[in-house]
Tab-separated table of C-alpha atoms and ligand atoms in Angstrom:
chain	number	residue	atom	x	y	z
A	9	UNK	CA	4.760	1.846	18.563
A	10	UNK	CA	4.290	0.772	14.712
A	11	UNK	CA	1.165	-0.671	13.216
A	12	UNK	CA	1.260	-2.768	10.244
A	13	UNK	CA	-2.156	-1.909	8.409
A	14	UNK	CA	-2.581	-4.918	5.455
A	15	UNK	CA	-5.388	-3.984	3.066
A	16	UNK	CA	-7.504	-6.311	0.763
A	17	UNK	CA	-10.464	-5.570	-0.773
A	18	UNK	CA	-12.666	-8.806	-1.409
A	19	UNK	CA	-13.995	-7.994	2.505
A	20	UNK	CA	-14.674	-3.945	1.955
A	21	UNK	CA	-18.146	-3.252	2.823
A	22	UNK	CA	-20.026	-3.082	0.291
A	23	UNK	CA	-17.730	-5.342	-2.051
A	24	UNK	CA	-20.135	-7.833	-3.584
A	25	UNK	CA	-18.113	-9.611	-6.422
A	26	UNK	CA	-15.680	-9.293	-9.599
A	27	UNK	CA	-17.043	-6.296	-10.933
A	28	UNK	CA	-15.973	-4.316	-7.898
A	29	UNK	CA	-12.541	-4.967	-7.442
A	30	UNK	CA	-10.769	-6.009	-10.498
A	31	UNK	CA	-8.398	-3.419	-12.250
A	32	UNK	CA	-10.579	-2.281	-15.734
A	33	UNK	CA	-14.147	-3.140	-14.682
A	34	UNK	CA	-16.659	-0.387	-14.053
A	35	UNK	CA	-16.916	-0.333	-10.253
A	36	UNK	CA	-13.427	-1.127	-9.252
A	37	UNK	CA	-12.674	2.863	-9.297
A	38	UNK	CA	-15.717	3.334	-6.789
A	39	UNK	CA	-14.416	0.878	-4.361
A	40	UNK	CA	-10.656	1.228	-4.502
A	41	UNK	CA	-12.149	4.474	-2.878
A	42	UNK	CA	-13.925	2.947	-0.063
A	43	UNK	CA	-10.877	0.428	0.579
A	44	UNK	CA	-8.412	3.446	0.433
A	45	UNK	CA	-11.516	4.679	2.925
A	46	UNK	CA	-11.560	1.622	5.084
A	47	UNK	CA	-7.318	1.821	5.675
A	48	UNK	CA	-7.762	5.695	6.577
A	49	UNK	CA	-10.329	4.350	9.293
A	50	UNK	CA	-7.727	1.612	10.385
A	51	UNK	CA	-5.007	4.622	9.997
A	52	UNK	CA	-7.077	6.829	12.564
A	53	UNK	CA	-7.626	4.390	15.158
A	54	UNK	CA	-4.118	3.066	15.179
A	55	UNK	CA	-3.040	6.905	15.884
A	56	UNK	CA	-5.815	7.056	18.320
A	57	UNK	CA	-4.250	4.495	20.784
A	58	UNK	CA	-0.891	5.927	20.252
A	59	UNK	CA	0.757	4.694	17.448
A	60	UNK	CA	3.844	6.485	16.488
A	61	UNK	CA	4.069	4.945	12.544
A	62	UNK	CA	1.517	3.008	10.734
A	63	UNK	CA	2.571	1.576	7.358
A	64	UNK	CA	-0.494	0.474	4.804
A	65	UNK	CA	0.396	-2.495	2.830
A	66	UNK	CA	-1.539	-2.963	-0.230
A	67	UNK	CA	-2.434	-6.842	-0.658
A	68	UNK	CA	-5.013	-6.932	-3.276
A	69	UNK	CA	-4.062	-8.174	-6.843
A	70	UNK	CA	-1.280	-6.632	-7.893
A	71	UNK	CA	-1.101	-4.077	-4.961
A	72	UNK	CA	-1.521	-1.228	-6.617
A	73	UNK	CA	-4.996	-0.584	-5.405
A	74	UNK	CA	-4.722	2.455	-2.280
A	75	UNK	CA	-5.257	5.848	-3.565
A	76	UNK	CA	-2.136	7.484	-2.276
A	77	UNK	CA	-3.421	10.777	-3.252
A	78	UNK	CA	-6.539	9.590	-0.494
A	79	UNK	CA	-4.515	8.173	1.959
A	80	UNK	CA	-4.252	9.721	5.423
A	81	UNK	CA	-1.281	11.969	5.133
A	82	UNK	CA	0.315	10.351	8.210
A	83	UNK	CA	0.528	6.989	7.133
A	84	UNK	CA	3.005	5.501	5.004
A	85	UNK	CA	1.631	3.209	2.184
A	86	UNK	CA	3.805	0.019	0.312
A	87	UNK	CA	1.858	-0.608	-2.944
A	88	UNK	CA	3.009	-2.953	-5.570
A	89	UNK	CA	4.704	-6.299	-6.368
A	90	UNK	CA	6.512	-9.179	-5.595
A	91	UNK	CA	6.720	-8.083	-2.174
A	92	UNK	CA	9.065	-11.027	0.159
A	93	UNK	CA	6.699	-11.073	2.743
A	94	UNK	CA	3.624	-10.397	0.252
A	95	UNK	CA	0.371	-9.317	2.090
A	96	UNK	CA	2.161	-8.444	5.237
A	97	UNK	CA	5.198	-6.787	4.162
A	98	UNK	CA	6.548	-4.861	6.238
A	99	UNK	CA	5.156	-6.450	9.770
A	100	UNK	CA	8.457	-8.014	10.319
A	101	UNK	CA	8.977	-3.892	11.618
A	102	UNK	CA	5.522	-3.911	13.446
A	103	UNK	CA	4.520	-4.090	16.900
A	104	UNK	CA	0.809	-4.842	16.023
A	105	UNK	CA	-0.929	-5.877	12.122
A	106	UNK	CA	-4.407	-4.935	11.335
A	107	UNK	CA	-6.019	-6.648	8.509
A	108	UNK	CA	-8.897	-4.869	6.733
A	109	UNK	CA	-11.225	-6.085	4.056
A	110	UNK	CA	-10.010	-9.711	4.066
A	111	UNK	CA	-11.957	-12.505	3.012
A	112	UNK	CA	-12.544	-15.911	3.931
A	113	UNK	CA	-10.748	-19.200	2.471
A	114	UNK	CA	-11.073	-21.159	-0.477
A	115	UNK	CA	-14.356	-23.602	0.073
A	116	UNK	CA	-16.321	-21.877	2.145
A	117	UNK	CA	-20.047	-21.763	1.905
A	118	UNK	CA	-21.425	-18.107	1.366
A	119	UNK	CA	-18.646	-16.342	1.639
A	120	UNK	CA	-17.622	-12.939	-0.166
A	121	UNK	CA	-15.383	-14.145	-3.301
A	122	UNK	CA	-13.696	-16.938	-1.111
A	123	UNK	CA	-10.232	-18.322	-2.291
A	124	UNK	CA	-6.780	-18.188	-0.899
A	125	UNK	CA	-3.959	-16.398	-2.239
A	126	UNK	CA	-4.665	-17.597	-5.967
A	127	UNK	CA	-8.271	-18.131	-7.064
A	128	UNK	CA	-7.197	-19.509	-10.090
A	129	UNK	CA	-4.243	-22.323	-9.255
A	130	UNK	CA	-5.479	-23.302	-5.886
A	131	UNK	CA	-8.169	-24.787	-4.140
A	132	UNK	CA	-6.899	-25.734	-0.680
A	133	UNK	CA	-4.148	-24.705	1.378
A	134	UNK	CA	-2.451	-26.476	4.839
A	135	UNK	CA	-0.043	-25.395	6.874
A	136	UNK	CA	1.358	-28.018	9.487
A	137	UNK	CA	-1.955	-29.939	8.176
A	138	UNK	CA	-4.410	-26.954	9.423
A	139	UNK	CA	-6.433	-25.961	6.501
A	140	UNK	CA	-5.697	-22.194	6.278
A	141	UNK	CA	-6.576	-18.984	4.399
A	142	UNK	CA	-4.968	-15.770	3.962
A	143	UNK	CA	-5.605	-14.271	7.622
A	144	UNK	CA	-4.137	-17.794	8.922
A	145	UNK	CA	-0.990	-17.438	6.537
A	146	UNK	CA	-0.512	-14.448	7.462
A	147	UNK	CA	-1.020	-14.633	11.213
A	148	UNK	CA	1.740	-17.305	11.643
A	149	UNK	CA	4.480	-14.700	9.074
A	150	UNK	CA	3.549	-12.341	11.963
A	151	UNK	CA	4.034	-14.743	14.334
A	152	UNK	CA	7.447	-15.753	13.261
A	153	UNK	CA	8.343	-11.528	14.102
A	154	UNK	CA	6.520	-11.870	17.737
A	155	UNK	CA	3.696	-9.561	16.149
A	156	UNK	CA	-0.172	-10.241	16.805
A	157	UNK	CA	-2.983	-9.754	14.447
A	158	UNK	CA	-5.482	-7.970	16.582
A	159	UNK	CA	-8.185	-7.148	14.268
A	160	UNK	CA	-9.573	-8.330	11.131
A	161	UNK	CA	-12.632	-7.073	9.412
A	162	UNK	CA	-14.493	-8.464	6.179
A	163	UNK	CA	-17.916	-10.365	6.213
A	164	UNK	CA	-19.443	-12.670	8.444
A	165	UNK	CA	-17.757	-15.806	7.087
A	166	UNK	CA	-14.670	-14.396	7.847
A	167	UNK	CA	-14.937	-13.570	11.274
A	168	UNK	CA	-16.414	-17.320	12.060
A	169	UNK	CA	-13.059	-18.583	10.735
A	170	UNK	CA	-10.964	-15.722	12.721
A	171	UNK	CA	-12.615	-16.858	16.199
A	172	UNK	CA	-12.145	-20.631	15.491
A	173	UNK	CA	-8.294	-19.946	14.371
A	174	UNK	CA	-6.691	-16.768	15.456
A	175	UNK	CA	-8.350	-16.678	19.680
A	176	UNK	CA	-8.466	-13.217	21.186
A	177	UNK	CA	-7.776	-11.720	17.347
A	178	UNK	CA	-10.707	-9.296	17.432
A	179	UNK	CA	-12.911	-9.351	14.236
A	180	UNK	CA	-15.666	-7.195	12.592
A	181	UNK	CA	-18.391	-7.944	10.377
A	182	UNK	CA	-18.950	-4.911	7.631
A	183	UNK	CA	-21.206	-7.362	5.817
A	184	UNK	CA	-23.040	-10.505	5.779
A	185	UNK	CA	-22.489	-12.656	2.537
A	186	UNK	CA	-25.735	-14.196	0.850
A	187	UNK	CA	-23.567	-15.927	-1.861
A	188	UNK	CA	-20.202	-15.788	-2.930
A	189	UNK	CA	-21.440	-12.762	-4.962
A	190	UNK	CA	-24.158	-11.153	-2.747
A	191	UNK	CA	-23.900	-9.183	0.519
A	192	UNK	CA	-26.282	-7.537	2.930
A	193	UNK	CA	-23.347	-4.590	4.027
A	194	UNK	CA	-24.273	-2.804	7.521
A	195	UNK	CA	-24.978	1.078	7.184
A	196	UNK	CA	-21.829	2.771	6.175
A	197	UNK	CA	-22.210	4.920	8.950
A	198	UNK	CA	-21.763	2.489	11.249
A	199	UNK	CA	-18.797	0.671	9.860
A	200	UNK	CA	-16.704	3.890	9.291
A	201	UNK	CA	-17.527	4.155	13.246
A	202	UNK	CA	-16.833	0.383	13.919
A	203	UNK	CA	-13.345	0.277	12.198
A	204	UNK	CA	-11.825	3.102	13.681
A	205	UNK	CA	-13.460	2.468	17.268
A	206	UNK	CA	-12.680	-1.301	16.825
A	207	UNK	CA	-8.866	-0.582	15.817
A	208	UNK	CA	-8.476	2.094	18.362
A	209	UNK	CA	-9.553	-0.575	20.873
A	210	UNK	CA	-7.620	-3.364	19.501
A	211	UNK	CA	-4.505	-1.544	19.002
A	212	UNK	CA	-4.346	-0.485	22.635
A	213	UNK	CA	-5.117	-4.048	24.446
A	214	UNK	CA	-2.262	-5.748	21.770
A	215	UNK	CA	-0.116	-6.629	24.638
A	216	UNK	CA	-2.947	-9.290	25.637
A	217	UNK	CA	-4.314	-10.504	22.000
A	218	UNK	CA	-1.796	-13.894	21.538
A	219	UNK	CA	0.923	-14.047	18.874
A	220	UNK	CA	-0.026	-16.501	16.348
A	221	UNK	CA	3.570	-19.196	16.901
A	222	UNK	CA	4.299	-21.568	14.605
A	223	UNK	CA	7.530	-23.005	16.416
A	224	UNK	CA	10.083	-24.844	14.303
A	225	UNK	CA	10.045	-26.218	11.055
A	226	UNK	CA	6.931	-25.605	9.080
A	227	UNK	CA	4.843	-27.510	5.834
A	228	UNK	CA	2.543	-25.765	3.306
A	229	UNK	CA	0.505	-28.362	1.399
A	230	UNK	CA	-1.354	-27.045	-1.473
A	231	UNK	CA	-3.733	-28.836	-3.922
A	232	UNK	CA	-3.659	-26.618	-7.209
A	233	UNK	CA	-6.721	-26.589	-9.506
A	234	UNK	CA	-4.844	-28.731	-12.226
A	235	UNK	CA	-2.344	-32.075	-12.147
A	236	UNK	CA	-0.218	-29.664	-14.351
A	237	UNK	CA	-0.068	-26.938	-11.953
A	238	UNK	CA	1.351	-29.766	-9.262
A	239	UNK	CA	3.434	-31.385	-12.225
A	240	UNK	CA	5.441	-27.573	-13.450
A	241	UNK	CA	5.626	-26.618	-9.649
A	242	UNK	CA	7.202	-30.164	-9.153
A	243	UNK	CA	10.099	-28.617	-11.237
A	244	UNK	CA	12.010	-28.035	-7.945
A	245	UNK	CA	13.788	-30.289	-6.145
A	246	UNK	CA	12.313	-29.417	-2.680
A	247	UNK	CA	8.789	-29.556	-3.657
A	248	UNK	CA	7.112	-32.915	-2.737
A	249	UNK	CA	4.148	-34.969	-5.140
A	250	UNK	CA	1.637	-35.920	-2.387
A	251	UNK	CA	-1.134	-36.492	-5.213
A	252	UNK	CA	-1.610	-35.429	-9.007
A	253	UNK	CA	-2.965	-32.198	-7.743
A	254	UNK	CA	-1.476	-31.654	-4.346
A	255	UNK	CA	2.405	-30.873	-3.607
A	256	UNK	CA	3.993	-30.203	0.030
A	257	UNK	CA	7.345	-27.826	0.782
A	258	UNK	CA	8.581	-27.847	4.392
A	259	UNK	CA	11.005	-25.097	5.604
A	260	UNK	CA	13.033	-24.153	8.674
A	261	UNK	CA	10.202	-21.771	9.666
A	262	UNK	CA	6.912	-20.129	8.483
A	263	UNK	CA	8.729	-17.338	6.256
A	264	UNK	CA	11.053	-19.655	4.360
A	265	UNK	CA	8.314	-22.708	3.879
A	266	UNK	CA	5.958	-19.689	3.090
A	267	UNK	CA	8.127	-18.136	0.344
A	268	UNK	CA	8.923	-22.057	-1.075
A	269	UNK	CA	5.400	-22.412	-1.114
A	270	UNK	CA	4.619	-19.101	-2.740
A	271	UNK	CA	7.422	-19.408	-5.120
A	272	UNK	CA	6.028	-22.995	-5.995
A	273	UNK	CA	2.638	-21.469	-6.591
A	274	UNK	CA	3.942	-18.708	-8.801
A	275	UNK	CA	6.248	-21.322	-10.611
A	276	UNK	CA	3.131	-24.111	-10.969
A	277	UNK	CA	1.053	-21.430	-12.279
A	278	UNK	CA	2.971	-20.346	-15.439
A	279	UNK	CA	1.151	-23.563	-17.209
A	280	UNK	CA	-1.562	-21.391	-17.434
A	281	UNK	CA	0.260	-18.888	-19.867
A	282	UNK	CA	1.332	-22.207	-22.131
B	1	ZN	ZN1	-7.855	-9.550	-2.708
């Protein structure tokens, strides 16, 4: 049995804001620490109800973030990027995906450092006209490989989106988020008991958490932060103008309309540079 173990840091425990997680500032070396931390707990449990392999994927900005030199010796670790299936490389081998220290989506009211997949291009995401963040995103790329999402753990803003979305997906709160900034984190004691207890558990009842289906073709709509964002993006031929900011792909399934739609993104946000 192999567990796909996806990593981000914005929902760490403890992870307030910028300062803690971006490559250069003076915390990030503190808590690239505790999320190399958090994956060992995720690593343990996954073992613990019998996992066989369990690959880390690093998904934080640029995704070179997991100490390797940290990580539990017994887990494999993918770190760095462009990655096809991005945040959840490598689940398209997995039996079961974990997310740790994910965050909720762009919009939402005191939330840890919401925003999905690009804080600085895009404001909103849909898929099939859902409004989705990265846990949703990445739920339905599992999906298209038959593979649930069993547990996710980041703040309380997070899990509130999980239950409403992702049913029977079971989530943790490490923190509760005062402002997009501030968090009240739970004793560290108890989340370095929660993850690997709540993992353990989740890993072992997988067979009855549901797989996140997206059937058929599939649309990403996503309104970037600037008209010119929408209008560079717009540069290929399958991308749709819904609105100055707002452009829509649609592909035979989740994986290709997610890679048109990442690749639009990526294209769209080289205005940025100009
Ligand atoms: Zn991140």
């Amino acid at each position: 049995m192999r567990v796909l173990v996806s990593v981000d840091m914005e929902g760490i425990a403890g992870v307030s804001g910028p300062d803690d997680i971006l490559h250069g500032r003076y915390n990030y070396d503190r808590f690239r620490r505790l999320m190399t931390e958090e994956a060992n707990l995720a690593v343990a449990g996954a073992f613990q109800a019998g996992a066989d392999t369990v690959v880390v994927n690093d998904s934080h900005d640029g995704m070179r973030n997991v100490m390797y030199e940290h990580l539990d010796e017994r887990a494999e670790l993918i770190s760095g990027f462009n990655k096809q299936l991005c945040m959840v490389e490598g689940v398209d081998q997995a039996d079961a995906a974990v997310f740790i220290g994910y965050h909720a989506w762009a919009g939402t009211a005191q939330a840890t450092m919401d925003h999905t997949i690009s804080g600085g291009q895009i404001h909103n995401w849909w898929l099939n006209g859902e409004l989705v963040g990265e846990s949703q995103i990445n739920a339905a790329i599992a999906g298209q490989f038959g593979v649930p999402v069993v547990f996710v753990s980041g703040d309380d803003k997070l899990a509130q989106q999980i239950q409403a979305t992702l049913p029977g997906t079971r989530t943790l709160v490490v923190k509760y988020a005062l402002d997009g900034s501030v968090v009240r984190s739970r004793p560290l004691g108890e989340v370095r008991r929660l993850i690997r207890e709540g993992v353990a558990e989740a890993v072992a009842a997988r067979n009855a958490i549901p797989v996140k289906k997206v059937e058929g073709a599939a649309t990403f709509r996503m309104e970037f932060k600037r008209s010119t964002h929408a209008e560079v993006a717009c540069l290929l031929p399958m991308v749709q103008r819904i609105d100055p900011r707002t452009v829509e792909v649609t592909g035979r399934d989740v994986v290709e309309a997610w890679r048109l739609a990442f690749g639009a993104m990526r294209l769209g946000s080289t205005c940025d540079a100009g």
